[in-house]
Tab-separated table of C-alpha atoms in Angstrom:
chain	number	residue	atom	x	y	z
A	1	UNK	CA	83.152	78.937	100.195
A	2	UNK	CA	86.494	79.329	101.343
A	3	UNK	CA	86.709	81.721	104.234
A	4	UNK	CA	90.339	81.238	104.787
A	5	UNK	CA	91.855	83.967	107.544
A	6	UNK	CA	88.539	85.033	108.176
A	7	UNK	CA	87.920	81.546	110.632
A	8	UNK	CA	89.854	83.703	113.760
A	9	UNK	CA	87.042	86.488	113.742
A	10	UNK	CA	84.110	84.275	112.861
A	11	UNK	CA	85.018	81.803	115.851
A	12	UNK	CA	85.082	85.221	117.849
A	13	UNK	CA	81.628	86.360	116.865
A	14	UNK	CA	80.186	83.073	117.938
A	15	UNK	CA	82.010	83.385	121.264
A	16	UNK	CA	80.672	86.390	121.779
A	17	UNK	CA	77.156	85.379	122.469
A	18	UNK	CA	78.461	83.283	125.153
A	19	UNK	CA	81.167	80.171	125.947
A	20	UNK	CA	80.908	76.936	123.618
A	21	UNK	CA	82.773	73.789	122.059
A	22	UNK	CA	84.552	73.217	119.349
A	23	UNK	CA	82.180	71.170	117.533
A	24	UNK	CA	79.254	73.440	118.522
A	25	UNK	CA	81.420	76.378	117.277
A	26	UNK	CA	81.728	74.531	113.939
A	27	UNK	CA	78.076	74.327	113.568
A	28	UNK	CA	77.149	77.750	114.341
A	29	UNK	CA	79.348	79.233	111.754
A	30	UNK	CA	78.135	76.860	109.275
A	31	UNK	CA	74.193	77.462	110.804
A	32	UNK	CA	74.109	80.967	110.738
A	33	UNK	CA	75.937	81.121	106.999
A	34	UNK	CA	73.335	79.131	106.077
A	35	UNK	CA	75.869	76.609	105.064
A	36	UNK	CA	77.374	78.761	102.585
A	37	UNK	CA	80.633	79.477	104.917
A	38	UNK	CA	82.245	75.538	105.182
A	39	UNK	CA	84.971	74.611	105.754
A	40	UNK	CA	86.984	71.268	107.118
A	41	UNK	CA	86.479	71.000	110.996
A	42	UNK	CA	89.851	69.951	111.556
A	43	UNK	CA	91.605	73.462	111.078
A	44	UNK	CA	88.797	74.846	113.613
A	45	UNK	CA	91.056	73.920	116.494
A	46	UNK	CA	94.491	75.543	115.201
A	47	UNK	CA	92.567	78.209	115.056
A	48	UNK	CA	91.252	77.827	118.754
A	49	UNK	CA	94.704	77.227	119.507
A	50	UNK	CA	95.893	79.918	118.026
A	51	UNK	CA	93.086	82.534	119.892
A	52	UNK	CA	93.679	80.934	123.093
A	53	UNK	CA	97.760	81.351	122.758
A	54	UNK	CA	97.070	85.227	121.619
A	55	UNK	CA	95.175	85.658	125.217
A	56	UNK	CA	91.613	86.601	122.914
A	57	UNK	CA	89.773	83.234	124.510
A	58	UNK	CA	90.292	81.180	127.679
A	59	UNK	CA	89.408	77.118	127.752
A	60	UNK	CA	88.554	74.907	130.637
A	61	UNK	CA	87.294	71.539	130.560
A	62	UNK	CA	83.750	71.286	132.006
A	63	UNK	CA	81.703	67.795	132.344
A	64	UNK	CA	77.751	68.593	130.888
A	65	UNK	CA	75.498	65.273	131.312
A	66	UNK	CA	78.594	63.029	132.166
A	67	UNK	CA	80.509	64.576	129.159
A	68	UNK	CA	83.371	65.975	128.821
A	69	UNK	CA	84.064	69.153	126.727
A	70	UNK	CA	86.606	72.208	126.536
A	71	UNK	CA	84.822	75.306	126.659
A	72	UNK	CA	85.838	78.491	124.985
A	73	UNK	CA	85.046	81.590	126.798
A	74	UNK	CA	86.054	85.465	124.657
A	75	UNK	CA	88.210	87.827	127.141
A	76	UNK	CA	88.467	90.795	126.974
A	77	UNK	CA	91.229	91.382	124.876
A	78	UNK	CA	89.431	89.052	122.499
A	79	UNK	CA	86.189	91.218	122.831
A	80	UNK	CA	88.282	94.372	121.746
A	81	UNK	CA	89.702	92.535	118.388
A	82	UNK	CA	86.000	91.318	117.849
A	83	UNK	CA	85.471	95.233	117.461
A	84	UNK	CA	88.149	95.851	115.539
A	85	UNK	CA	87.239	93.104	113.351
A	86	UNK	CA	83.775	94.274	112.740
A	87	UNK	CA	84.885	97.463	112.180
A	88	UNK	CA	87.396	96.575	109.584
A	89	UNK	CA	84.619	94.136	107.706
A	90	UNK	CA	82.324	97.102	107.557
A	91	UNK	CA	84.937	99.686	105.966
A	92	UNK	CA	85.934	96.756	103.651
A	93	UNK	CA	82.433	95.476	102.682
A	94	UNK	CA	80.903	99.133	101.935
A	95	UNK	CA	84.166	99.627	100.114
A	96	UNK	CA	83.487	96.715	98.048
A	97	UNK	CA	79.613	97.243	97.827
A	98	UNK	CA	79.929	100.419	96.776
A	99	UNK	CA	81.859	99.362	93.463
A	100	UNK	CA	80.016	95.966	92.867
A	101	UNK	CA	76.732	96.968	94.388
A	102	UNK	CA	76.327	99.557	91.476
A	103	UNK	CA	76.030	102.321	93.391
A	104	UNK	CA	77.211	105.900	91.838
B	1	UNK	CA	91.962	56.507	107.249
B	2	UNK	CA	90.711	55.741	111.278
B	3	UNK	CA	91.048	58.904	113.682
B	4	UNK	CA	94.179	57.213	115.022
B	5	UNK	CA	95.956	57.934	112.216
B	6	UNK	CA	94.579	61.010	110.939
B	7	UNK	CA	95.424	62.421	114.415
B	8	UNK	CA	99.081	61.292	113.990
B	9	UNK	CA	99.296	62.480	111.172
B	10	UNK	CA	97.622	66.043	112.240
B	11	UNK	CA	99.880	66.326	115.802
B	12	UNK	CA	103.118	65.041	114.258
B	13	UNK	CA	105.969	66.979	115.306
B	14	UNK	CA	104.306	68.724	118.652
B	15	UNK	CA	104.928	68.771	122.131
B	16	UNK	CA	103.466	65.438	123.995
B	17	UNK	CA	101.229	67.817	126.029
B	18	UNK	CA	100.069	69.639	122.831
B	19	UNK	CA	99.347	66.137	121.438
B	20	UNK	CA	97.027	64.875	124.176
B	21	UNK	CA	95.085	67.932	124.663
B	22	UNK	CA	94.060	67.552	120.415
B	23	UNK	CA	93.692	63.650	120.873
B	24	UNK	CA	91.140	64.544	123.413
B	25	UNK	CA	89.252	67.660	121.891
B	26	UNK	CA	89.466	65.691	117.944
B	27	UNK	CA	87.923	62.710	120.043
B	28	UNK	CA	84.985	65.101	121.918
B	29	UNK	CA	84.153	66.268	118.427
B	30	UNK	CA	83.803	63.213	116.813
B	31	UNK	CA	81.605	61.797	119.896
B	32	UNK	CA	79.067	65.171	119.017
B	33	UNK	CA	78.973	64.831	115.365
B	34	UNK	CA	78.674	61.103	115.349
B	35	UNK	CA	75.924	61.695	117.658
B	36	UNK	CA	74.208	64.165	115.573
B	37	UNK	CA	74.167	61.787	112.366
B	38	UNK	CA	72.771	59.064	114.329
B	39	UNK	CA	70.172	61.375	115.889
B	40	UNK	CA	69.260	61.901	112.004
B	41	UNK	CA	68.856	58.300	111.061
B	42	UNK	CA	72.750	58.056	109.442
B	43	UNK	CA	73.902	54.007	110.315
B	44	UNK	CA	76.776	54.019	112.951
B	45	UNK	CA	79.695	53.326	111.009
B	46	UNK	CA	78.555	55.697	108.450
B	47	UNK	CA	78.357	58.391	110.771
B	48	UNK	CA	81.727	57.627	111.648
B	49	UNK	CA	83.230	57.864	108.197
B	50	UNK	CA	81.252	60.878	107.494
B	51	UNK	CA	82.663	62.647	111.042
B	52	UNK	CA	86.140	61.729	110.011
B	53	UNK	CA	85.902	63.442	106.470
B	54	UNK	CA	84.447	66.443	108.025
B	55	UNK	CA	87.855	67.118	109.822
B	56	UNK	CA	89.576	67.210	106.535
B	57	UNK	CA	92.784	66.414	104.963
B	58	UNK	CA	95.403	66.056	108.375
B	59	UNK	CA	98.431	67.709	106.409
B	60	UNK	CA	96.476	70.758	106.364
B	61	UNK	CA	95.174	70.694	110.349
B	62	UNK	CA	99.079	69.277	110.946
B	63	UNK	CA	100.622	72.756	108.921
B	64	UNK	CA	97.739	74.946	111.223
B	65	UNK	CA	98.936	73.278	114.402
B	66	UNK	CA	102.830	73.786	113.165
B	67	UNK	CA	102.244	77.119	112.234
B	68	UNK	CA	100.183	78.529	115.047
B	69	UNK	CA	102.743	77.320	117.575
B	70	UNK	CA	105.863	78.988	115.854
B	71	UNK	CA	108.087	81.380	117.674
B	72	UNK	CA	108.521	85.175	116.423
B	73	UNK	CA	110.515	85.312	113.388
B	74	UNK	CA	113.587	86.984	115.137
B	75	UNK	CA	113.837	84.260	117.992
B	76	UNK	CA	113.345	81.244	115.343
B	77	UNK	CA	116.051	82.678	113.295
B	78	UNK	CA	118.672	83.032	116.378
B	79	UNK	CA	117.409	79.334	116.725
B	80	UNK	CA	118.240	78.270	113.525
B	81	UNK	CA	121.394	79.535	113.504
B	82	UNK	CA	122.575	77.934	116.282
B	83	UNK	CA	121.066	74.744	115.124
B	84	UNK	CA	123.023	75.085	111.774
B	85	UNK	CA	126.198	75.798	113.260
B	86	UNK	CA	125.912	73.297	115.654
B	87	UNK	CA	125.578	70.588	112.739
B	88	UNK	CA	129.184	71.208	111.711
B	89	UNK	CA	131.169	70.078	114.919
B	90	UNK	CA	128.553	68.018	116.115
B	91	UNK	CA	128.749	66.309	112.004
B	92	UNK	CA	132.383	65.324	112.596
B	93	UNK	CA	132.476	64.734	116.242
B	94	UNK	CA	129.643	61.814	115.324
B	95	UNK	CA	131.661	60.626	112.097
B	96	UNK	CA	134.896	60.309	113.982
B	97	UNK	CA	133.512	58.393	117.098
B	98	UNK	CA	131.279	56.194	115.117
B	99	UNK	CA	132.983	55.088	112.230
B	100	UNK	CA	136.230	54.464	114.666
B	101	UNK	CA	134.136	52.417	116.870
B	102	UNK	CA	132.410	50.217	114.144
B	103	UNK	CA	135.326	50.054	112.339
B	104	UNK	CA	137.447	49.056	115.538
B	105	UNK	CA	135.074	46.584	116.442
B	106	UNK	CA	134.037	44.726	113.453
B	107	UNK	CA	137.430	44.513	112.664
B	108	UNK	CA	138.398	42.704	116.433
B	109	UNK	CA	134.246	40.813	116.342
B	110	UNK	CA	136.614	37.981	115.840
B	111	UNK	CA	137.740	37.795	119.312
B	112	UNK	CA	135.907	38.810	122.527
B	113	UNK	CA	136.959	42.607	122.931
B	114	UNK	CA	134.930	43.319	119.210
B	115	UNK	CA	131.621	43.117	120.799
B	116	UNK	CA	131.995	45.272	123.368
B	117	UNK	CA	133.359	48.465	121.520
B	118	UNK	CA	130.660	47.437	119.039
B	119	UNK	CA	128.091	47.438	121.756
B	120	UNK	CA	129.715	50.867	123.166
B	121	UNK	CA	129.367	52.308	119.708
B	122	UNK	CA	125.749	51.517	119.564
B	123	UNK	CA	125.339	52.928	122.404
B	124	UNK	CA	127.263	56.210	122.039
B	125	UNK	CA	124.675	56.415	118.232
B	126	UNK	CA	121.613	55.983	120.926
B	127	UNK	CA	123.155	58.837	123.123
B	128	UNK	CA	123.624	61.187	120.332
B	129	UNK	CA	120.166	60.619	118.858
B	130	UNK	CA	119.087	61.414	122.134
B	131	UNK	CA	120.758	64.523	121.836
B	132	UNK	CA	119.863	65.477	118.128
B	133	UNK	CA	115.887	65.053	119.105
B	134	UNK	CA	116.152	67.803	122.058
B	135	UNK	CA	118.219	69.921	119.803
B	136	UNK	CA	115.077	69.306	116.777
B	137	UNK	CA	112.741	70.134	119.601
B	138	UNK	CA	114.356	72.724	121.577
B	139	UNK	CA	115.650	74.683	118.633
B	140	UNK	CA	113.593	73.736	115.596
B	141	UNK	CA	110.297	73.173	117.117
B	142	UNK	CA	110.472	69.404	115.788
B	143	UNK	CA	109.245	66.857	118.191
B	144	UNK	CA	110.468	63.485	117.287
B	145	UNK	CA	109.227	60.782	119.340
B	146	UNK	CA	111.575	59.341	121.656
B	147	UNK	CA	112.510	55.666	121.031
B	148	UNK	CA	113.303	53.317	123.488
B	149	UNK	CA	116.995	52.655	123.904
B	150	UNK	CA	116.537	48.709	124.466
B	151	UNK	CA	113.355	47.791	122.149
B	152	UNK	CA	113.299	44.053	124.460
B	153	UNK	CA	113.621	44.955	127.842
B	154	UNK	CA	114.010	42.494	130.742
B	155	UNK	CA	116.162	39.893	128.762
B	156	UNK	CA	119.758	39.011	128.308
B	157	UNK	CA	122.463	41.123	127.059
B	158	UNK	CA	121.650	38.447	123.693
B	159	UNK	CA	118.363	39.022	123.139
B	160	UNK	CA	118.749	42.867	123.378
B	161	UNK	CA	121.681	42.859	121.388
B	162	UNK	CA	119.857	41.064	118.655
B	163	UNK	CA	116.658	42.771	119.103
B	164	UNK	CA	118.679	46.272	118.684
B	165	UNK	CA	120.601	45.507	115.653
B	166	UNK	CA	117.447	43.932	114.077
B	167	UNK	CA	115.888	47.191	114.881
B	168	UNK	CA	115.526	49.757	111.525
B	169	UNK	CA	114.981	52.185	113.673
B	170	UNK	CA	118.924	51.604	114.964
B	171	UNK	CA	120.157	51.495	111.761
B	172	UNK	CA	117.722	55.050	110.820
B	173	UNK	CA	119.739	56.438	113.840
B	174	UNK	CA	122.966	56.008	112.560
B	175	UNK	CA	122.469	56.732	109.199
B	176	UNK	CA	121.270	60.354	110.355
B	177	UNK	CA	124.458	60.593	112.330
B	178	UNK	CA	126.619	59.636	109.647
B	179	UNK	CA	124.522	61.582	107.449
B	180	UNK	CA	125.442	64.931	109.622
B	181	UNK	CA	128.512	65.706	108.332
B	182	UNK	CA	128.272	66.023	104.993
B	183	UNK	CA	124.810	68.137	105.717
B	184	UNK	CA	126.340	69.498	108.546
B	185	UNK	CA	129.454	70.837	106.515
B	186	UNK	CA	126.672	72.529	104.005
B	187	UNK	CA	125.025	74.028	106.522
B	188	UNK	CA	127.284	75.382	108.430
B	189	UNK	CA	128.965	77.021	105.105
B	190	UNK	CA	125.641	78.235	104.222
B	191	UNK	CA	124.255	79.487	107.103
B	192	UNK	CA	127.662	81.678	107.586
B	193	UNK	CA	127.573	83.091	104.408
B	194	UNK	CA	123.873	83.714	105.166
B	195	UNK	CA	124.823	85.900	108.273
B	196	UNK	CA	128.021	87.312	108.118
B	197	UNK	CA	127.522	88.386	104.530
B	198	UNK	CA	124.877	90.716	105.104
B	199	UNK	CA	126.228	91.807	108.876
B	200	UNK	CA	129.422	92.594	107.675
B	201	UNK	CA	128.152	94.465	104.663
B	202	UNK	CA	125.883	96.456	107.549
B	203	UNK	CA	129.354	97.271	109.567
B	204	UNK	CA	130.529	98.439	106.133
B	205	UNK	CA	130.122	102.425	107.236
B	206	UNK	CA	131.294	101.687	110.822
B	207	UNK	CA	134.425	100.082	109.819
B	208	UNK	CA	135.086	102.486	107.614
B	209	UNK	CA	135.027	105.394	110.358
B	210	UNK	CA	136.828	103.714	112.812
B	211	UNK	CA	139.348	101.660	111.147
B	212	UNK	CA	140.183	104.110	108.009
B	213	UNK	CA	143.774	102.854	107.829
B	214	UNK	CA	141.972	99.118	106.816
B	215	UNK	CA	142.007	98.336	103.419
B	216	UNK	CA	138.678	97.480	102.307
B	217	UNK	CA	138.619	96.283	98.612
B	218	UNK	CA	135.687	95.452	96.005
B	219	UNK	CA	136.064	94.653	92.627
B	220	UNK	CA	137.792	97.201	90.477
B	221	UNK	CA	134.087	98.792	88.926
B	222	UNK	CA	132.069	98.070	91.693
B	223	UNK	CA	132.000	101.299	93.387
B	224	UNK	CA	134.320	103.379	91.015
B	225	UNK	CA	138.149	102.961	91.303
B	226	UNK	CA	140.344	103.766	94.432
B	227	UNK	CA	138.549	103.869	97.538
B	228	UNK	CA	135.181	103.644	99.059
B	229	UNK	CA	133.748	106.942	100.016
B	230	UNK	CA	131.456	107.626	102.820
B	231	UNK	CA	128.262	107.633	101.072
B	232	UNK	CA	129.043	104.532	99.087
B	233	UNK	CA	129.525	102.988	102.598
B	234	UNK	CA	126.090	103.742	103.646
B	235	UNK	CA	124.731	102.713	100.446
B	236	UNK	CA	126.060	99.150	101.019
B	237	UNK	CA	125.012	99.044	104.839
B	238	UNK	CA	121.369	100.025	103.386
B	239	UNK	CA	121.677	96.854	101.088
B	240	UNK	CA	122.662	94.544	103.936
B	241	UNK	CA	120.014	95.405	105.889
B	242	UNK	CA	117.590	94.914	103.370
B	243	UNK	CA	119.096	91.119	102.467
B	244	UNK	CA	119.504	90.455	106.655
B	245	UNK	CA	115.928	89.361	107.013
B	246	UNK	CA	116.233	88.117	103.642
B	247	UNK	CA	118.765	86.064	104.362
B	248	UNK	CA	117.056	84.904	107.770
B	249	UNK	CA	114.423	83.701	105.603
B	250	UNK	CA	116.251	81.316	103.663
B	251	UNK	CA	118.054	80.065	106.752
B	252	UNK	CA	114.592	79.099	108.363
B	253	UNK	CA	113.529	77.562	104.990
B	254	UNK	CA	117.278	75.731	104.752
B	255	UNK	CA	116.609	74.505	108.530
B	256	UNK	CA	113.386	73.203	108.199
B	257	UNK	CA	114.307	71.019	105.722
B	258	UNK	CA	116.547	69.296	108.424
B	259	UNK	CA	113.808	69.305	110.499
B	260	UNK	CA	111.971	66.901	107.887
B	261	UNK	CA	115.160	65.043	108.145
B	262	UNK	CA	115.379	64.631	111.627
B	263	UNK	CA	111.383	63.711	111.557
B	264	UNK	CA	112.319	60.725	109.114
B	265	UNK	CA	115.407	59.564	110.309
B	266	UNK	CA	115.022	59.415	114.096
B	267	UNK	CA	111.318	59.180	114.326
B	268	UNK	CA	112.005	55.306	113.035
B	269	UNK	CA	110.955	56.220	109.329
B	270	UNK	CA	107.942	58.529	109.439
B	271	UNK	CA	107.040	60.804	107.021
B	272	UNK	CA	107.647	64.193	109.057
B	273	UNK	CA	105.828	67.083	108.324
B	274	UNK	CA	107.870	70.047	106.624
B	275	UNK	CA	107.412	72.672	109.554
B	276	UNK	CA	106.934	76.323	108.724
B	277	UNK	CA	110.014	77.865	110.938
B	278	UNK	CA	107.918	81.436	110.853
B	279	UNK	CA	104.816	82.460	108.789
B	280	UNK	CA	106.188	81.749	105.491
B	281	UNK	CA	106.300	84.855	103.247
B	282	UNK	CA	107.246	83.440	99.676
B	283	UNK	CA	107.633	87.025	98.712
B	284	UNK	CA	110.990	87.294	101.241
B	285	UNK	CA	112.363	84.485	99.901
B	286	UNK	CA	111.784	84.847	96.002
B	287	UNK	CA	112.787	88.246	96.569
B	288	UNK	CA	116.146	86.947	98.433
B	289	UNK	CA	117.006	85.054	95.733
B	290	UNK	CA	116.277	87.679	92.991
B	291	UNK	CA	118.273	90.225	94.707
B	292	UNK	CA	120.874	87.369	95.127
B	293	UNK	CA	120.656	86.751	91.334
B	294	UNK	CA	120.912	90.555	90.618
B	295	UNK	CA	123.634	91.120	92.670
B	296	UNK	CA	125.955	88.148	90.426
B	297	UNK	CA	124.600	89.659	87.300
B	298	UNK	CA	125.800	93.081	88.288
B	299	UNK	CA	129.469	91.572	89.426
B	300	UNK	CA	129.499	89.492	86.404
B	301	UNK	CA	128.376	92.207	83.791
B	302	UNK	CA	130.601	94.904	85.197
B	303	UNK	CA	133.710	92.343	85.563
B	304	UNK	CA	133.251	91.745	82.056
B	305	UNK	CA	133.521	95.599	80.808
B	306	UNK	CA	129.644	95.665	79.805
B	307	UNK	CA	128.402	97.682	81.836
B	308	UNK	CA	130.455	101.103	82.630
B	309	UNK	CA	131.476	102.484	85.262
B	310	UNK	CA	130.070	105.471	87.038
């Protein structure tokens, strides 16, 4: 599925439960989506880019078993568009659900 | 495709120190998911294909990387327009010194002072490409790698000599200078229609109030016979402003084609990468050119009696 624009937020939901790499990032989206959100790894880290320019995530290189790997880490201004994110997705997906679910 | 080139391909056209800090992270990545497939029984070299595929097409990660380090749309377009109307003087300044000096000294090769101006001349083309890749960096965004001046280094005035006329990238060089003026001449044209058109049609109500003894004239049927009134001023400062951005638009579009230019020519023959100038809004610009289009068929309709006037 294509989840293009949405990559930003979902990269800031998985930060959210704590600091990780790219590639790990990657796999949690596509983990917890139950591999129905893919998408090519590559753009991942324009998007990164992107977060970390906008002040919403930090990086710093750290070195784990002789490796190493930039971490991403949310701030807080990144915590507060998580929010607004979620809260945006909810209007939006009751909104929808409520004239595909079926509902009267 | 080996990550070498898929990551020139993906960082073409960014800062050095942009560059290196992908090379790195692309390389981490591949290191984890190469390590995963193996970890799940996947041969070595198949992991390695399959880790590479999973980044995806580069021209797409190259357009994300291009586009997530644009400036604001206001700053880019003050940019541009310096870049374009630099392109005019700079255009002839390049034509006049270089086809003097290569015509000066092929013509004298014969005897001994033809090689120097020749050599001068390529030299004065390696100065000026210097200068046209900081002015495609600094105000298009478009790295272009730097090339060295002397590709043999360490040898006799012979050797380089040979080795730099040899050199396609040389001869790339100067065909982007030469090159210049003729796209310099359009773009200049352009990109002052572009901006004084719409400015001066803002300043329309202004100029009207303090300089009422200046004759402003349209087209007989434009706006009635005899002279502008007030509110017809407003009403065509109201249209500028709506074609300014509009305008700004097609100027970034316009510039980053030279951008692609400048990627070819002076980065020795590379495919560049056509760089989004701001988030592109193909809405703007189709809507630039329809109000462009309108606008003629209005002028044209009413100079030709079919449509009256009010």
């Amino acid at each position: 599925m294509n989840l293009k624009g949405s990559l930003p937020a979902l990269i800031l939901e998985v930060l959210s439960r704590g600091s990780s790499h790219g590639y790990e990032i990657a796999q949690l989206i596509k983990r917890r989506s139950q591999g129905v959100l893919d998408f090519k790894e590559g753009t991942l880290y324009p998007a990164l880019h992107g977060l970390e320019r906008d002040g919403l995530v930090t990086s710093s290189e750290q070195s784990e078993n002789g490796r190493t790997r930039r971490y991403y880490t949310l701030t807080e201004k990144g915590e507060k568009a998580l929010a607004a994110e979620r809260a945006e997705w909810q209007k939006l997906s009751s909104a929808i659900g409520g004239i595909l679910g079926g509902k009267v | 495709m080996n990550l070498q080139e898929w990551l020139e391909v993906a960082t073409r056209g960014l800062k050095p120190a942009q560059q290196e800090r992908i090379a790195l992270e692309i390389k981490q990545h591949l290191e984890d998911a190469e390590a995963y497939l193996t970890q799940q029984g996947v041969l070595a070299e198949e992991a390695q294909q399959r880790s590479l595929e999973g980044l995806g097409d580069p021209l797409v990660a190259s357009r994300a990387f291009l586009a997530m380090s644009s400036r604001p749309f206001v700053w880019q377009s003050l940019a541009t327009l310096t870049y374009l109307m630099l392109s005019f003087p700079l255009g002839i300044a390049y034509f006049v010194l270089l086809i003097t000096g290569f015509a000066v000294g092929l013509s004298l090769v014969w005897t001994w002072i033809g090689i120097p101006i020749l050599a001068l001349t390529f030299g004065m083309a390696a100065v000026f490409s210097a200068l046209e890749r900081s002015l495609a960096a600094s105000l298009l965004g478009v790295y272009v790698a730097r090339r060295p001046v002397y590709t043999v280094s360490g040898k006799g005035f012979w050797a380089r000599a040979k080795a730099h006329i040899s050199d396609k990238g040389t001869w790339l060089d100067v065909s982007y200078m030469f090159l210049r003026l003729p796209l310099g001449v359009a773009a200049f044209s352009l990109a002052l229609l572009l901006w004084v058109l719409p400015l001066s049609l803002i300043a329309m109500p202004f100029a009207m109030h303090f300089a009422p003894d200046v004759q402003i004239s349209f087209p007989d049927g434009w706006f009635g016979r005899g002279q502008l009134n007030a509110l017809n001023g407003w009403v065509i400062a109201l249209f500028g402003a709506l074609l300014l951005p509009l305008c700004l638009h097609l100027l970034n579009l316009l510039a980053s084609q030279y951008g692609l230019l400048a990627q070819y020519l002076l980065g020795n023959g590379a495919k560049g990468v056509s760089r989004p100038l701001q988030n592109p809004n193909t809405l703007q610009v189709v809507g630039a050119l329809l109000v462009l289009i309108l606008g003629a068929m209005v002028y044209l309709a009413r100079s030709q009696g079919a449509l009256p006037i009010p």
